[in-house]
Each structure stands twice: as structure tokens, then as C-alpha cells.
PDB file of C-alpha atoms in Angstrom:
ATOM      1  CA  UNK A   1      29.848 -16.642  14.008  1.00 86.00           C
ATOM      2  CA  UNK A   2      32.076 -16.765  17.140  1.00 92.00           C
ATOM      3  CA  UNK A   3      34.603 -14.410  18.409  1.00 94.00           C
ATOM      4  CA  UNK A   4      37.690 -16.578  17.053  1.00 95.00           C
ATOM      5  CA  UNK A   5      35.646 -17.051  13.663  1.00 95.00           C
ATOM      6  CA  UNK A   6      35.469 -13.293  13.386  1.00 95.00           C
ATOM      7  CA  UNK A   7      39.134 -12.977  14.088  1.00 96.00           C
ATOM      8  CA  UNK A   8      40.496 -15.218  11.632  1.00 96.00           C
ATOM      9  CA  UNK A   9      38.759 -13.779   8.767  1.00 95.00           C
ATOM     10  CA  UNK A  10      39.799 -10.195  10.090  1.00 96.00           C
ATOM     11  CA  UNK A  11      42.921 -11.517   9.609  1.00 96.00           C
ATOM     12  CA  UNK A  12      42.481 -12.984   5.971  1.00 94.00           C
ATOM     13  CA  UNK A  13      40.574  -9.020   5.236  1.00 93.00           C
ATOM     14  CA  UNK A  14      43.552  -7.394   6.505  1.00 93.00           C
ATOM     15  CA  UNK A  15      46.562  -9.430   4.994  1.00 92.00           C
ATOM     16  CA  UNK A  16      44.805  -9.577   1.611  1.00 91.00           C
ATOM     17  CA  UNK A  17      42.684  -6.600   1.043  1.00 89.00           C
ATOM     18  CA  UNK A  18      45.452  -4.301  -0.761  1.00 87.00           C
ATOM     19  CA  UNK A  19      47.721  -7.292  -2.406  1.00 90.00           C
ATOM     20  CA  UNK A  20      46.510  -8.377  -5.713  1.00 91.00           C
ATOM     21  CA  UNK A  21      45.203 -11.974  -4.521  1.00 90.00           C
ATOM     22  CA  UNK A  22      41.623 -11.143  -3.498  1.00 88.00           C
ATOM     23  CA  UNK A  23      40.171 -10.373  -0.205  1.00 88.00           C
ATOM     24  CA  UNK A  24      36.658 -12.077  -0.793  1.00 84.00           C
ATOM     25  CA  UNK A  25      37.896 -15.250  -2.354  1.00 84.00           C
ATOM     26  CA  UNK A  26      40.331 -15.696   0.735  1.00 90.00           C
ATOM     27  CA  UNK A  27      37.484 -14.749   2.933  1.00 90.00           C
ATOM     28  CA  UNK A  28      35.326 -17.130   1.063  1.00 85.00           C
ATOM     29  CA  UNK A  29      37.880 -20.008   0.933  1.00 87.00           C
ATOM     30  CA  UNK A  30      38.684 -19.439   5.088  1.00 90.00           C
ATOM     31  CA  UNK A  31      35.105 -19.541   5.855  1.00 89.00           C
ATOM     32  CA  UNK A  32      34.511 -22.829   4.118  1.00 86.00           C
ATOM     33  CA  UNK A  33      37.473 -24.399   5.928  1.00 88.00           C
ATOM     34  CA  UNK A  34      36.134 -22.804   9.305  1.00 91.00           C
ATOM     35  CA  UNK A  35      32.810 -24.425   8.819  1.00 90.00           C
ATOM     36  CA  UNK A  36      31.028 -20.898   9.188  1.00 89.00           C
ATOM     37  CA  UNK A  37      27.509 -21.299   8.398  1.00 88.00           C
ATOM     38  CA  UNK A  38      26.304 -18.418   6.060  1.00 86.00           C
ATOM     39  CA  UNK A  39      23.481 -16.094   7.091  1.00 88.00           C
ATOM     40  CA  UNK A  40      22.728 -12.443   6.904  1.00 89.00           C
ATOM     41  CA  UNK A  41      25.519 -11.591   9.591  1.00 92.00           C
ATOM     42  CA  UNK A  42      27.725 -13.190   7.943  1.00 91.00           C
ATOM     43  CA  UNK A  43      27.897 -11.728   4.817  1.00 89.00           C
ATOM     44  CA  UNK A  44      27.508  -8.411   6.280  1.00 91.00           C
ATOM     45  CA  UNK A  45      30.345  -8.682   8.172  1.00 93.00           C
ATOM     46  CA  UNK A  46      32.406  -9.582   5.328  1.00 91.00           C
ATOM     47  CA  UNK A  47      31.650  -5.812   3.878  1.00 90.00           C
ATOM     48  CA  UNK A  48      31.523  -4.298   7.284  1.00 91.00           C
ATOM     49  CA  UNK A  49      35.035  -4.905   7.971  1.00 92.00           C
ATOM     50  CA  UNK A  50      36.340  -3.145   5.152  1.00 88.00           C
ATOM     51  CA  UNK A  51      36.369  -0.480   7.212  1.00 89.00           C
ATOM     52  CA  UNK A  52      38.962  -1.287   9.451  1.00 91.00           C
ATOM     53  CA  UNK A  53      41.277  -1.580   6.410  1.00 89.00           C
ATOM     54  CA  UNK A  54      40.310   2.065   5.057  1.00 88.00           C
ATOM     55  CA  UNK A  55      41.416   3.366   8.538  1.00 91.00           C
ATOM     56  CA  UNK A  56      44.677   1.796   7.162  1.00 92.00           C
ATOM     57  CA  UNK A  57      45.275   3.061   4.470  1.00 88.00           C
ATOM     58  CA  UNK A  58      44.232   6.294   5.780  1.00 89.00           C
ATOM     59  CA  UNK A  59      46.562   6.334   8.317  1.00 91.00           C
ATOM     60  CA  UNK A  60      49.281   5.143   6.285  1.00 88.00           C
ATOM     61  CA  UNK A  61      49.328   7.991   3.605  1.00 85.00           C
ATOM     62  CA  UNK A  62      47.282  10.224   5.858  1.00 84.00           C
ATOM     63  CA  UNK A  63      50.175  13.313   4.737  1.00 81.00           C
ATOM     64  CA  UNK A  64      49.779  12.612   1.129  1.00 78.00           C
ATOM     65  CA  UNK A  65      45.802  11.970   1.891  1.00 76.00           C
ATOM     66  CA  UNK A  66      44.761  14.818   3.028  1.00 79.00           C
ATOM     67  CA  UNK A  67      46.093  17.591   0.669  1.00 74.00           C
ATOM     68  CA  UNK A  68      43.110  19.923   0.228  1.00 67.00           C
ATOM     69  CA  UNK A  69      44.672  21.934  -2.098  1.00 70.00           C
ATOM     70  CA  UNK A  70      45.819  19.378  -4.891  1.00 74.00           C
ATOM     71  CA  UNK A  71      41.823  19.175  -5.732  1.00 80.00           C
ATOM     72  CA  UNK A  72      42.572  17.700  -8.525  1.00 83.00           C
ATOM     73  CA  UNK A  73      43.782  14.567  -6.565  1.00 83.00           C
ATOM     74  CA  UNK A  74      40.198  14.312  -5.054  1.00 87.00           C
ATOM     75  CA  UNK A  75      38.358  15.086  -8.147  1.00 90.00           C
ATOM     76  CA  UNK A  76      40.028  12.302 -10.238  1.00 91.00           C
ATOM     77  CA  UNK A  77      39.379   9.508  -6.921  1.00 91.00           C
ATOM     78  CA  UNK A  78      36.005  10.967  -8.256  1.00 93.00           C
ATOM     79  CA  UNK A  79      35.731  10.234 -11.564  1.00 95.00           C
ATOM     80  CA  UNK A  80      37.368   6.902 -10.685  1.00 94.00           C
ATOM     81  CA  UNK A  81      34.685   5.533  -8.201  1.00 95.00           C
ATOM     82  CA  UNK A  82      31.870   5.779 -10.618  1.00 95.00           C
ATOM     83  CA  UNK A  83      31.904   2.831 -12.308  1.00 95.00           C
ATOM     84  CA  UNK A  84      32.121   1.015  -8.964  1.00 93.00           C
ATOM     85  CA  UNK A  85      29.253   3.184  -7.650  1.00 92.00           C
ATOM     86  CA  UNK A  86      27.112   2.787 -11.062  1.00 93.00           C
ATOM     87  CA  UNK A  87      27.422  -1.163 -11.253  1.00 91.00           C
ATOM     88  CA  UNK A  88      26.842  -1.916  -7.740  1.00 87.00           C
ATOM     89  CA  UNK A  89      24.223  -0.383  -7.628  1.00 85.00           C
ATOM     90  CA  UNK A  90      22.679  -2.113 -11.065  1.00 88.00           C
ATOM     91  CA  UNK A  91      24.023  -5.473 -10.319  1.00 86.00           C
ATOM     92  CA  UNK A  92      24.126  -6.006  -6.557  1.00 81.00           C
ATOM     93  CA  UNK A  93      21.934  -9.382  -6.648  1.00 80.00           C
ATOM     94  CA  UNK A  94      24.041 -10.883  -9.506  1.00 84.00           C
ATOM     95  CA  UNK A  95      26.972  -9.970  -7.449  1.00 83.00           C
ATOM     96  CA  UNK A  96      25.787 -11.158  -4.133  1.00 79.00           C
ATOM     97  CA  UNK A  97      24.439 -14.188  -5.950  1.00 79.00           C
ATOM     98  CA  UNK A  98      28.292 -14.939  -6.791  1.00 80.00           C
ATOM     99  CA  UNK A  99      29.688 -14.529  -3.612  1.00 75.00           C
ATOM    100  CA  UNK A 100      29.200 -18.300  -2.207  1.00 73.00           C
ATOM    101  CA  UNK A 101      30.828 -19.679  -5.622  1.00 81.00           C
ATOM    102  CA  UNK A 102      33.491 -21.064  -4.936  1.00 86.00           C
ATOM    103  CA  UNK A 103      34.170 -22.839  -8.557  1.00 90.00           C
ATOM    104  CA  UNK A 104      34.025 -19.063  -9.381  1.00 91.00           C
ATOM    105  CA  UNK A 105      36.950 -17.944  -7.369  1.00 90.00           C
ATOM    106  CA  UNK A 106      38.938 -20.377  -7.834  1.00 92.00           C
ATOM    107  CA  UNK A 107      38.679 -19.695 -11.576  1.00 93.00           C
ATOM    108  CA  UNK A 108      39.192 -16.130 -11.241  1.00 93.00           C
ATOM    109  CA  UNK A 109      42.223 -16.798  -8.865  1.00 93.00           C
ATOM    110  CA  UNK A 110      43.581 -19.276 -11.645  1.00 94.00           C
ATOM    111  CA  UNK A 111      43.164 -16.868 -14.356  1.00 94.00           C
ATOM    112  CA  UNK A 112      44.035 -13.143 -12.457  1.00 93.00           C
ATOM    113  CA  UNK A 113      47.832 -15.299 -11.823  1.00 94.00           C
ATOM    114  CA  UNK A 114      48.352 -16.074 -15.610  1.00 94.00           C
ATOM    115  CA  UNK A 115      47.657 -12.794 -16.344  1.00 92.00           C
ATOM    116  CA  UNK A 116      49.997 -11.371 -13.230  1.00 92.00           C
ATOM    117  CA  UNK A 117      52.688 -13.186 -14.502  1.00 92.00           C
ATOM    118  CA  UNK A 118      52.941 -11.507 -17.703  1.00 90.00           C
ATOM    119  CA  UNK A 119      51.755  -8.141 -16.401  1.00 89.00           C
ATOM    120  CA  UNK A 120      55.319  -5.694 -16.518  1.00 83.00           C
ATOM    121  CA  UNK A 121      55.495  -7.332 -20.465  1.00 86.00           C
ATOM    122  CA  UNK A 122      52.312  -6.639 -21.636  1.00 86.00           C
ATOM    123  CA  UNK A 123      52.425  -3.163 -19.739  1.00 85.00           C
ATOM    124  CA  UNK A 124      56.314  -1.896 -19.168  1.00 80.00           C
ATOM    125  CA  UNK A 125      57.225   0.465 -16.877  1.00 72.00           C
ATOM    126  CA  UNK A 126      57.017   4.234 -18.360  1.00 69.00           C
ATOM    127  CA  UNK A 127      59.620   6.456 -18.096  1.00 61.00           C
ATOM    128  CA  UNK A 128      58.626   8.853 -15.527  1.00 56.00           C
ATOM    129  CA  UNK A 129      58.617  12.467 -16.224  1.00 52.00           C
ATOM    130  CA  UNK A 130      59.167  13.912 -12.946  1.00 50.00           C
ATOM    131  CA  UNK A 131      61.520  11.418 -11.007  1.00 47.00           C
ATOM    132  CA  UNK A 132      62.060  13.726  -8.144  1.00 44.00           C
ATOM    133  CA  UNK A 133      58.503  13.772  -7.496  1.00 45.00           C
ATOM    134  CA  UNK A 134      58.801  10.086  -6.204  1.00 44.00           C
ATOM    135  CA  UNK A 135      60.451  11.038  -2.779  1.00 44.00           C
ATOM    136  CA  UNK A 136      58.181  10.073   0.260  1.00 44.00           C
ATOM    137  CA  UNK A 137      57.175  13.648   0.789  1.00 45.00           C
ATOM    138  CA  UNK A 138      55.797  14.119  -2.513  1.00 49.00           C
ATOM    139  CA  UNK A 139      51.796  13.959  -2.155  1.00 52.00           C
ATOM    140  CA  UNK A 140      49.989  11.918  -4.911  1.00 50.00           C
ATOM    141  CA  UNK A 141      47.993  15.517  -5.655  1.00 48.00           C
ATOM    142  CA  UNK A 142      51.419  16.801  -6.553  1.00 49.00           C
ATOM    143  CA  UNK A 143      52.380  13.584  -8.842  1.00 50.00           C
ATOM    144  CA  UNK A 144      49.016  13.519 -10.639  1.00 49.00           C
ATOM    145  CA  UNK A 145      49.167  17.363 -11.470  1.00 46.00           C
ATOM    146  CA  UNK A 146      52.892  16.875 -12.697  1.00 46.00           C
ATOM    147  CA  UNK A 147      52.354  13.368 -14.424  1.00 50.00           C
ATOM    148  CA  UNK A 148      49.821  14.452 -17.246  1.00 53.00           C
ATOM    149  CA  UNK A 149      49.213  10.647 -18.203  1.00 65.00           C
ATOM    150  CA  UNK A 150      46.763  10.669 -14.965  1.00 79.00           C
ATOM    151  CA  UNK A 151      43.718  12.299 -17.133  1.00 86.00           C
ATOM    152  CA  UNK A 152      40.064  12.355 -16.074  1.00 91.00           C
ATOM    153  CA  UNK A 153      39.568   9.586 -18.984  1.00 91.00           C
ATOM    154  CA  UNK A 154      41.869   7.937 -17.712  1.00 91.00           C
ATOM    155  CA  UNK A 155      40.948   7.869 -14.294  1.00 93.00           C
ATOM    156  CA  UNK A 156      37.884   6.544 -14.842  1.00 96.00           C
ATOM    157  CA  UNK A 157      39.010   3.600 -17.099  1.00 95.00           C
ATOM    158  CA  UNK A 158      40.733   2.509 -13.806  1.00 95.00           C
ATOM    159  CA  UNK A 159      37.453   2.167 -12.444  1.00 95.00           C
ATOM    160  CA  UNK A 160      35.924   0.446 -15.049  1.00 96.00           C
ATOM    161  CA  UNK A 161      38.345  -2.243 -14.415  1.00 95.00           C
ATOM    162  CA  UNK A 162      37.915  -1.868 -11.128  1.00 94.00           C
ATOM    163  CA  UNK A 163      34.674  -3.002 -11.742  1.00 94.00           C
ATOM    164  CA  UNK A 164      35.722  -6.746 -12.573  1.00 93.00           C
ATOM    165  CA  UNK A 165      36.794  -7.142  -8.989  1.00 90.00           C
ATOM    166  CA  UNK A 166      33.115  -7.842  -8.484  1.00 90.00           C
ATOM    167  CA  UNK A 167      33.251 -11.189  -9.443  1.00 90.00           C
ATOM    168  CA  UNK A 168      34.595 -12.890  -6.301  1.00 88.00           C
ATOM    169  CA  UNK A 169      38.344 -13.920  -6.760  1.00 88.00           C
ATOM    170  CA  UNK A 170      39.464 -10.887  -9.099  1.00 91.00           C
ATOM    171  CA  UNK A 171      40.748  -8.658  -6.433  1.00 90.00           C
ATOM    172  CA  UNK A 172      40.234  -5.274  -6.526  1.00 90.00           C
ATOM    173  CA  UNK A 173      44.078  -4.379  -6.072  1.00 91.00           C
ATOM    174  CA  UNK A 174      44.706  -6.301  -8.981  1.00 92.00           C
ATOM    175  CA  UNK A 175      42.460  -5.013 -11.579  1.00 94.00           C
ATOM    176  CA  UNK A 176      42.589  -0.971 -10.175  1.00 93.00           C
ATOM    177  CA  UNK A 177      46.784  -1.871 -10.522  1.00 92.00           C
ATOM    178  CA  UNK A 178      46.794  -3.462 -13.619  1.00 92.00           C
ATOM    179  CA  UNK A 179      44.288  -0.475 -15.322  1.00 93.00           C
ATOM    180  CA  UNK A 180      46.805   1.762 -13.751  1.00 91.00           C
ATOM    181  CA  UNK A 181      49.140   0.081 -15.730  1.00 90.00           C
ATOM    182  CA  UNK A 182      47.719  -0.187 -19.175  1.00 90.00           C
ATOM    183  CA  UNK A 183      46.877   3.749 -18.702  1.00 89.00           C
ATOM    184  CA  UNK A 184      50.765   3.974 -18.611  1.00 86.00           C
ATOM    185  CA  UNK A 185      50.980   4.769 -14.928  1.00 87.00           C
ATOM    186  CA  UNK A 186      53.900   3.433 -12.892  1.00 83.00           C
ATOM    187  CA  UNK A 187      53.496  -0.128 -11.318  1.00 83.00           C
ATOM    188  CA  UNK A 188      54.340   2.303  -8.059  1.00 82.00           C
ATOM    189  CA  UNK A 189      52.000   4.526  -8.589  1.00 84.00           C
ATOM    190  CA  UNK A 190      49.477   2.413  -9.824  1.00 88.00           C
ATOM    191  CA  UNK A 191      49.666   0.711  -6.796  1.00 87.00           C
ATOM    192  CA  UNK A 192      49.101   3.883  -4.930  1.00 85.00           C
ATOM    193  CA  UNK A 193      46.564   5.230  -6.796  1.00 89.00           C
ATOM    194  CA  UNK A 194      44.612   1.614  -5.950  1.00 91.00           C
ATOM    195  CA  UNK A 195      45.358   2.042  -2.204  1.00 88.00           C
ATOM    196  CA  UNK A 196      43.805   5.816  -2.249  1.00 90.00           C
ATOM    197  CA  UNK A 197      40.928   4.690  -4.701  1.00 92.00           C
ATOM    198  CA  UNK A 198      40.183   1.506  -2.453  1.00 90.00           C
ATOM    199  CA  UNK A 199      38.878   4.529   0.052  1.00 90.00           C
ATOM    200  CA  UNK A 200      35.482   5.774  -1.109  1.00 91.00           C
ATOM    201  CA  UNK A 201      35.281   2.506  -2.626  1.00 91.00           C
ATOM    202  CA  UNK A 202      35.064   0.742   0.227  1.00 89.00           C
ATOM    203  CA  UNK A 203      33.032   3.498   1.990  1.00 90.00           C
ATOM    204  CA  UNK A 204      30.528   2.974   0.005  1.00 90.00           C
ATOM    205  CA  UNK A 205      30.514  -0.354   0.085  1.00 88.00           C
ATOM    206  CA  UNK A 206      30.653  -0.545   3.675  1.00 89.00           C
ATOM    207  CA  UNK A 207      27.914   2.702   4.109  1.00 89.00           C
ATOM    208  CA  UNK A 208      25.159   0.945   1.841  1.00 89.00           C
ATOM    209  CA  UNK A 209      25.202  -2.337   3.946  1.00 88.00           C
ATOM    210  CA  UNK A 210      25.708  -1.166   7.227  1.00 89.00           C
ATOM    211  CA  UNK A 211      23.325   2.265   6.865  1.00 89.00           C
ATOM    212  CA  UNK A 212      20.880   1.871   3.641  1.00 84.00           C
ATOM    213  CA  UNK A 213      20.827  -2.463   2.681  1.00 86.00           C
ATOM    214  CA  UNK A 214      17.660  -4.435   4.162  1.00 84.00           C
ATOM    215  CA  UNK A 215      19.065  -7.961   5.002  1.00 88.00           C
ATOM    216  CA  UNK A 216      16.275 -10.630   5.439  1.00 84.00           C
ATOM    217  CA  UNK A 217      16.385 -11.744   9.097  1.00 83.00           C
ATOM    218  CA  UNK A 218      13.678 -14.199  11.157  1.00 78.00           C
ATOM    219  CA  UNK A 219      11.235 -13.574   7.792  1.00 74.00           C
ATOM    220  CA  UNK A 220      11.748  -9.682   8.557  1.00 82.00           C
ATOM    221  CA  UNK A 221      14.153  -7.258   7.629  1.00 87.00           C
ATOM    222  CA  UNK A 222      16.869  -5.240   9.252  1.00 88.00           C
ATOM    223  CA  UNK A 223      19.176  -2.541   8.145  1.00 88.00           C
ATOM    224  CA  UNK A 224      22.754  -4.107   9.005  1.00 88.00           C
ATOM    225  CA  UNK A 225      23.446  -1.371  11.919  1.00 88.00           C
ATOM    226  CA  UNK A 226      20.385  -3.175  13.352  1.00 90.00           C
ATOM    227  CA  UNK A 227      21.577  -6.513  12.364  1.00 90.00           C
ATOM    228  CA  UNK A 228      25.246  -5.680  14.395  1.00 90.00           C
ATOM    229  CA  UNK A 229      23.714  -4.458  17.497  1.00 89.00           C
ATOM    230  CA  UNK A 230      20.909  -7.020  17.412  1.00 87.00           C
ATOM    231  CA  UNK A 231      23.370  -9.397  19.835  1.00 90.00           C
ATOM    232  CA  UNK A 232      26.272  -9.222  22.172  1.00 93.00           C
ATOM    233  CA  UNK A 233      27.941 -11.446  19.922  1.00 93.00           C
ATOM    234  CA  UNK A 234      27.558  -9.462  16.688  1.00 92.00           C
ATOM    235  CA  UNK A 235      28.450  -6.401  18.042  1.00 94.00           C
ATOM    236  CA  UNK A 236      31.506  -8.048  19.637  1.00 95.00           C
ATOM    237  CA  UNK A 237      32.434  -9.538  16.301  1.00 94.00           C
ATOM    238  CA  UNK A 238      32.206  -6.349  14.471  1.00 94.00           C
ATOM    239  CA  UNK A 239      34.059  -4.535  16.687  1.00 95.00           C
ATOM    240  CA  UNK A 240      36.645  -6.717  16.904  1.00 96.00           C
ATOM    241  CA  UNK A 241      36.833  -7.562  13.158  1.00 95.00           C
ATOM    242  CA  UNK A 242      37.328  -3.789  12.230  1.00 95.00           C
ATOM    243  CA  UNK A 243      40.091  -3.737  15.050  1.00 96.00           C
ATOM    244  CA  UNK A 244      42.106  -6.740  13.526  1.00 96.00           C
ATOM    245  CA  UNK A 245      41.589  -6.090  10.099  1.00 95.00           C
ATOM    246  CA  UNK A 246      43.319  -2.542  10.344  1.00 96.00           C
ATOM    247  CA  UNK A 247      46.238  -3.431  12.407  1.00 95.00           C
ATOM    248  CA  UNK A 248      47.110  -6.267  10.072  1.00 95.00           C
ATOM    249  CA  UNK A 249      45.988  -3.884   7.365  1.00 94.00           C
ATOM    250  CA  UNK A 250      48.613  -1.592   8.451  1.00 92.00           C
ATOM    251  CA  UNK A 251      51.297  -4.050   7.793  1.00 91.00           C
ATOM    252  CA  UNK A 252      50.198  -5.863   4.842  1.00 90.00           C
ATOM    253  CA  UNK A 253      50.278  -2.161   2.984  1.00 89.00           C
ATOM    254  CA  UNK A 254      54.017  -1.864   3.679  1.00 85.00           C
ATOM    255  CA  UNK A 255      54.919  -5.091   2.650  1.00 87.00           C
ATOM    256  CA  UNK A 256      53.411  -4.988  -0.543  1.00 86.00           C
ATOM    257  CA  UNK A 257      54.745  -2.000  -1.477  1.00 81.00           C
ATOM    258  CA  UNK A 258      58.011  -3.101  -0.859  1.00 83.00           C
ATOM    259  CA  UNK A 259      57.304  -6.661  -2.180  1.00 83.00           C
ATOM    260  CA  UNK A 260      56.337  -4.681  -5.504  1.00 81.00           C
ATOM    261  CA  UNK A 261      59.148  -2.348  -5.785  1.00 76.00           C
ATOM    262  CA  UNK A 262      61.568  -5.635  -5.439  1.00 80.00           C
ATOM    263  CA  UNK A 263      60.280  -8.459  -7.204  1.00 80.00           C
ATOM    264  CA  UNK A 264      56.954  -7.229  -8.918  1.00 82.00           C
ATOM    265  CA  UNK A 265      54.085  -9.220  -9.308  1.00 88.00           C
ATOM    266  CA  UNK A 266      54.844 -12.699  -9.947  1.00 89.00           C
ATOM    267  CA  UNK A 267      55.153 -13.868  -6.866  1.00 89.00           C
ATOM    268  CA  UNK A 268      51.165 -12.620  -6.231  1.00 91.00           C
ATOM    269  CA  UNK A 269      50.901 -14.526  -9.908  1.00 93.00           C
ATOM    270  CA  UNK A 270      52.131 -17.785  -9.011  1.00 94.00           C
ATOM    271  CA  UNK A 271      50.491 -17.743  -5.631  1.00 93.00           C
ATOM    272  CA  UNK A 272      47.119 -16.670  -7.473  1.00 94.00           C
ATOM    273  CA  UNK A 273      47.647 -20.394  -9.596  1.00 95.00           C
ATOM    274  CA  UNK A 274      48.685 -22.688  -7.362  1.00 94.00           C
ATOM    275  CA  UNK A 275      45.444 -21.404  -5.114  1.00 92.00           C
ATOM    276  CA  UNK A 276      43.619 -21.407  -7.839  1.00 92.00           C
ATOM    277  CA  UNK A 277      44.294 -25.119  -9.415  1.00 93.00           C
ATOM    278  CA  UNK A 278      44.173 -26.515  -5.980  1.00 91.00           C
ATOM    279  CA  UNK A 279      40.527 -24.894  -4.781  1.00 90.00           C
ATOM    280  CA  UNK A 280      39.606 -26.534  -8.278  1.00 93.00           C
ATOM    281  CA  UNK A 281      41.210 -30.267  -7.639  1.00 92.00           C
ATOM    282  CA  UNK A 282      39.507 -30.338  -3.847  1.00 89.00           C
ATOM    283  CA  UNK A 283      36.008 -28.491  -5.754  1.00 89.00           C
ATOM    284  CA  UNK A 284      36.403 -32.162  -8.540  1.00 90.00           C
ATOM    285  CA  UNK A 285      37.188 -34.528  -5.458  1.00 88.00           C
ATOM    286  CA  UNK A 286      33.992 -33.176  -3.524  1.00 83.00           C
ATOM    287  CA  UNK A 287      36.243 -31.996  -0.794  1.00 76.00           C
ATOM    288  CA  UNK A 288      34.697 -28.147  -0.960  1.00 73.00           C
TER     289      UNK A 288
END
């Protein structure tokens, strides 16, 4: 992987790691196009720079992140990050096995649209109990205390679907939002609540194949910290991947927070199926 390799897809992590149009199916899709030949790097790096978009989000909501007295806030991210924990840890060669499909994304592209598009029908909006609550001040340990629809139950449903971002082309956003939404949460908050549960997520994620996953390398093995610092040009990639990713992180969280208050999720929906039906037309021609 060069330097401009590692950049581009930096850039495909960061602009579509929080919308709802799936940051490993992009990342899949770009590296295809790019010609990037797939090895243990690689697919590390994919995970690895994950990290640069947590610093986002982190930095982004860092007042209403770090309220150590709502515990409640941290206890339900909790309960929420289970399933995620629990089935990676059961299923992680199915999943990796599913990661160079790219019939597989461009299914679950097609399909996550359809089901975008009808999304605010099959779920409407809530009336909200508290709406002062909703000022920019108000820290999500505050909402979730006042809005009593946030259970532990229900927190952890929201992982479960979670859980079916997995299967490359999904998106995580997407399902977390959308099982915010059928647990009668606010498409807003929803979307938060996605944004602050992408966090230990993604730490794990990142933690297990940078600190505790062997990847096979020259018929050995290497932890991935090993694997980055094994070259000049891995390190450089990583470092520079993390870099990109949370800058343009940074301003793909804005936008689609304000592309969601304003138009909703159709937009994401149609994009989702006109990606979708065309990775499938170049997949029949033999052009992917």
C-alpha cells in the first residue's frame, strides 16, 4: 500500500464512517478501483484507522462525552456494546471471510437503501417528552435519564442490530440509527446515540487487531502493532491514515447531522441503490 493509497481510503473511512452508507463497503469498493493488492496490512489498516474517526467523534461531543456524573449514560453505551463484543468475538472468521465480497456489499448496499427510504414511515418520529432538553448544551446523560424510552433493554436491542453491520455493506450508522428508531428514539437522537456507541465499538475493534489479533505474515505471525512498525511505509501509512480519517471525520459528523435534521434519510437511501445496482451490473459484466 502506498502513501496516496492510504490517503484515499482515509478519506472514504472518514466521509463515510458515521453516515448510514457503509464505511467497509466504500473502503472495499475504493480499494478495488485503486488496484490495492490485499494482504495482512491491508486489512489491518482498514480497522486500524477507525481510530482516527473515534478521536472525532470524541472531540466533537467531547462536553456532552464526558459527563461523569450522568453514569447512567456510560452504563447503557455498556449494555449496548455487548452484542458487538459477544459476536465478534464468536464469528470473526465468518466475518473476515466476508470482507473481500464484493457481490455481498453491493447487495447489502441495494437492500439497506430500500429499507432507508421507507425508514421515518415504518418508524415515525415520537413526540418528545422533554423538548427543552434538545438545546446544544443538554448532555446525552441528561436526555437518556429524562427520556425513559432509553431502557437498559432497550439499549441493548440497539446493539443487537448493530450487530448486522458485520456483514460488509450494512453500515453500522445505519442499523445502530434505525434500532434507535424502532426503540422509539428520535431520528436525532438515534443518530447521536450511534455516534457515542460507535466509540467503544470501534475501540475494540481497533484494540483486538492492533494489540491482541495474530495476522499471518512471511508463514509467521505478527500482532498488528508489529505488523505497523514492521516498515517505514506501514508506519507512515498508519499514521497518516488515522490523521486523515479524523479531520474528514470531523466534518462528515456535522454534515450529517444537519443533512438528517433537513431532509432525513432518503437521500443516504437512494444513494445506497443506485451504488448498490451499479456494483452489481459491473460484478455481471466481469468489470469487478
Amino acid at each position: 500500500m502506498t502513501l496516496f493509497e492510504a490517503i484515499v481510503i482515509a478519506v472514504v473511512e472518514g466521509i463515510t464512517e458515521f453516515l448510514p452508507v457503509s464505511s467497509t463497503g466504500h473502503m472495499i469498493i475504493a480499494s478495488s478501483f485503486l488496484g490495492i493488492e490485499e494482504s495482512e496490512f491491508t486489512k489491518l489498516f482498514e480497522v486500524s484507522i477507525q481510530l482516527g474517526a473515534i478521536l472525532a467523534v470524541v472531540l466533537v461531543y467531547w462536553r456532552k462525552f464526558f459527563q461523569f456524573t450522568h453514569w447512567q449514560f456510560y452504563a447503557k453505551l455498556a449494555v449496548g456494546v455487548v452484542p458487538a463484543l459477544l459476536f465478534g468475538f464468536l464469528f470473526n472468521d465468518a466475518i473476515d471471510a466476508m470482507l473481500s465480497s464484493q457481490a455481498i456489499v453491493a447487495v447489502s448496499l441495494l437492500v439497506g437503501g430500500i429499507v432507508l427510504l421507507f425508514i421515518d414511515k415504518l418508524f415515525p418520529q415520537p413526540a418528545v417528552p422533554r423538548p427543552d432538553l434538545l438545546a446544544a448544551e443538554t448532555t446525552p446523560g441528561e436526555l437518556i435519564e429524562a427520556d425513559n424510552r432509553l431502557t437498559y433493554p432497550k439499549s441493548f436491542v440497539i446493539g443487537l442490530w448493530q450487530v448486522l453491520a458485520m456483514v460488509p455493506g450494512v453500515s453500522r450508522s445505519a442499523a445502530s440509527i434505525i434500532g434507535g428508531m424502532q426503540q422509539r428514539l428520535t431520528r436525532n437522537f438515534a443518530a447521536e446515540f450511534s455516534f457515542f456507541l460507535a466509540v467503544p465499538t470501534m475501540a475494540a475493534a481497533t484494540g483486538y487487531s492492533v494489540f491482541l489479533k495474530k495476522w499471518d505474515v512471511d508463514g509467521g505471525q505478527q500482532k498488528g502493532y508489529e505488523l505497523i512498525m514492521a516498515s517505514p511505509d506501514n508506519m507512515k501509512a498508519f499514521l497518516a491514515g488515522n490523521v486523515v480519517a479524523f479531520i474528514v471525520a470531523l466534518v462528515a459528523i456535522k454534515f450529517f447531522i444537519s443533512v438528517l435534521k433537513r431532509y432525513g434519510f432518503r437521500a443516504f437511501g437512494i444513494y445506497r441503490i443506485v451504488l448498490g445496482a451499479l456494483l452489481l451490473a459491473l460484478i455481471a459484466a466481469g468489470k469487478l
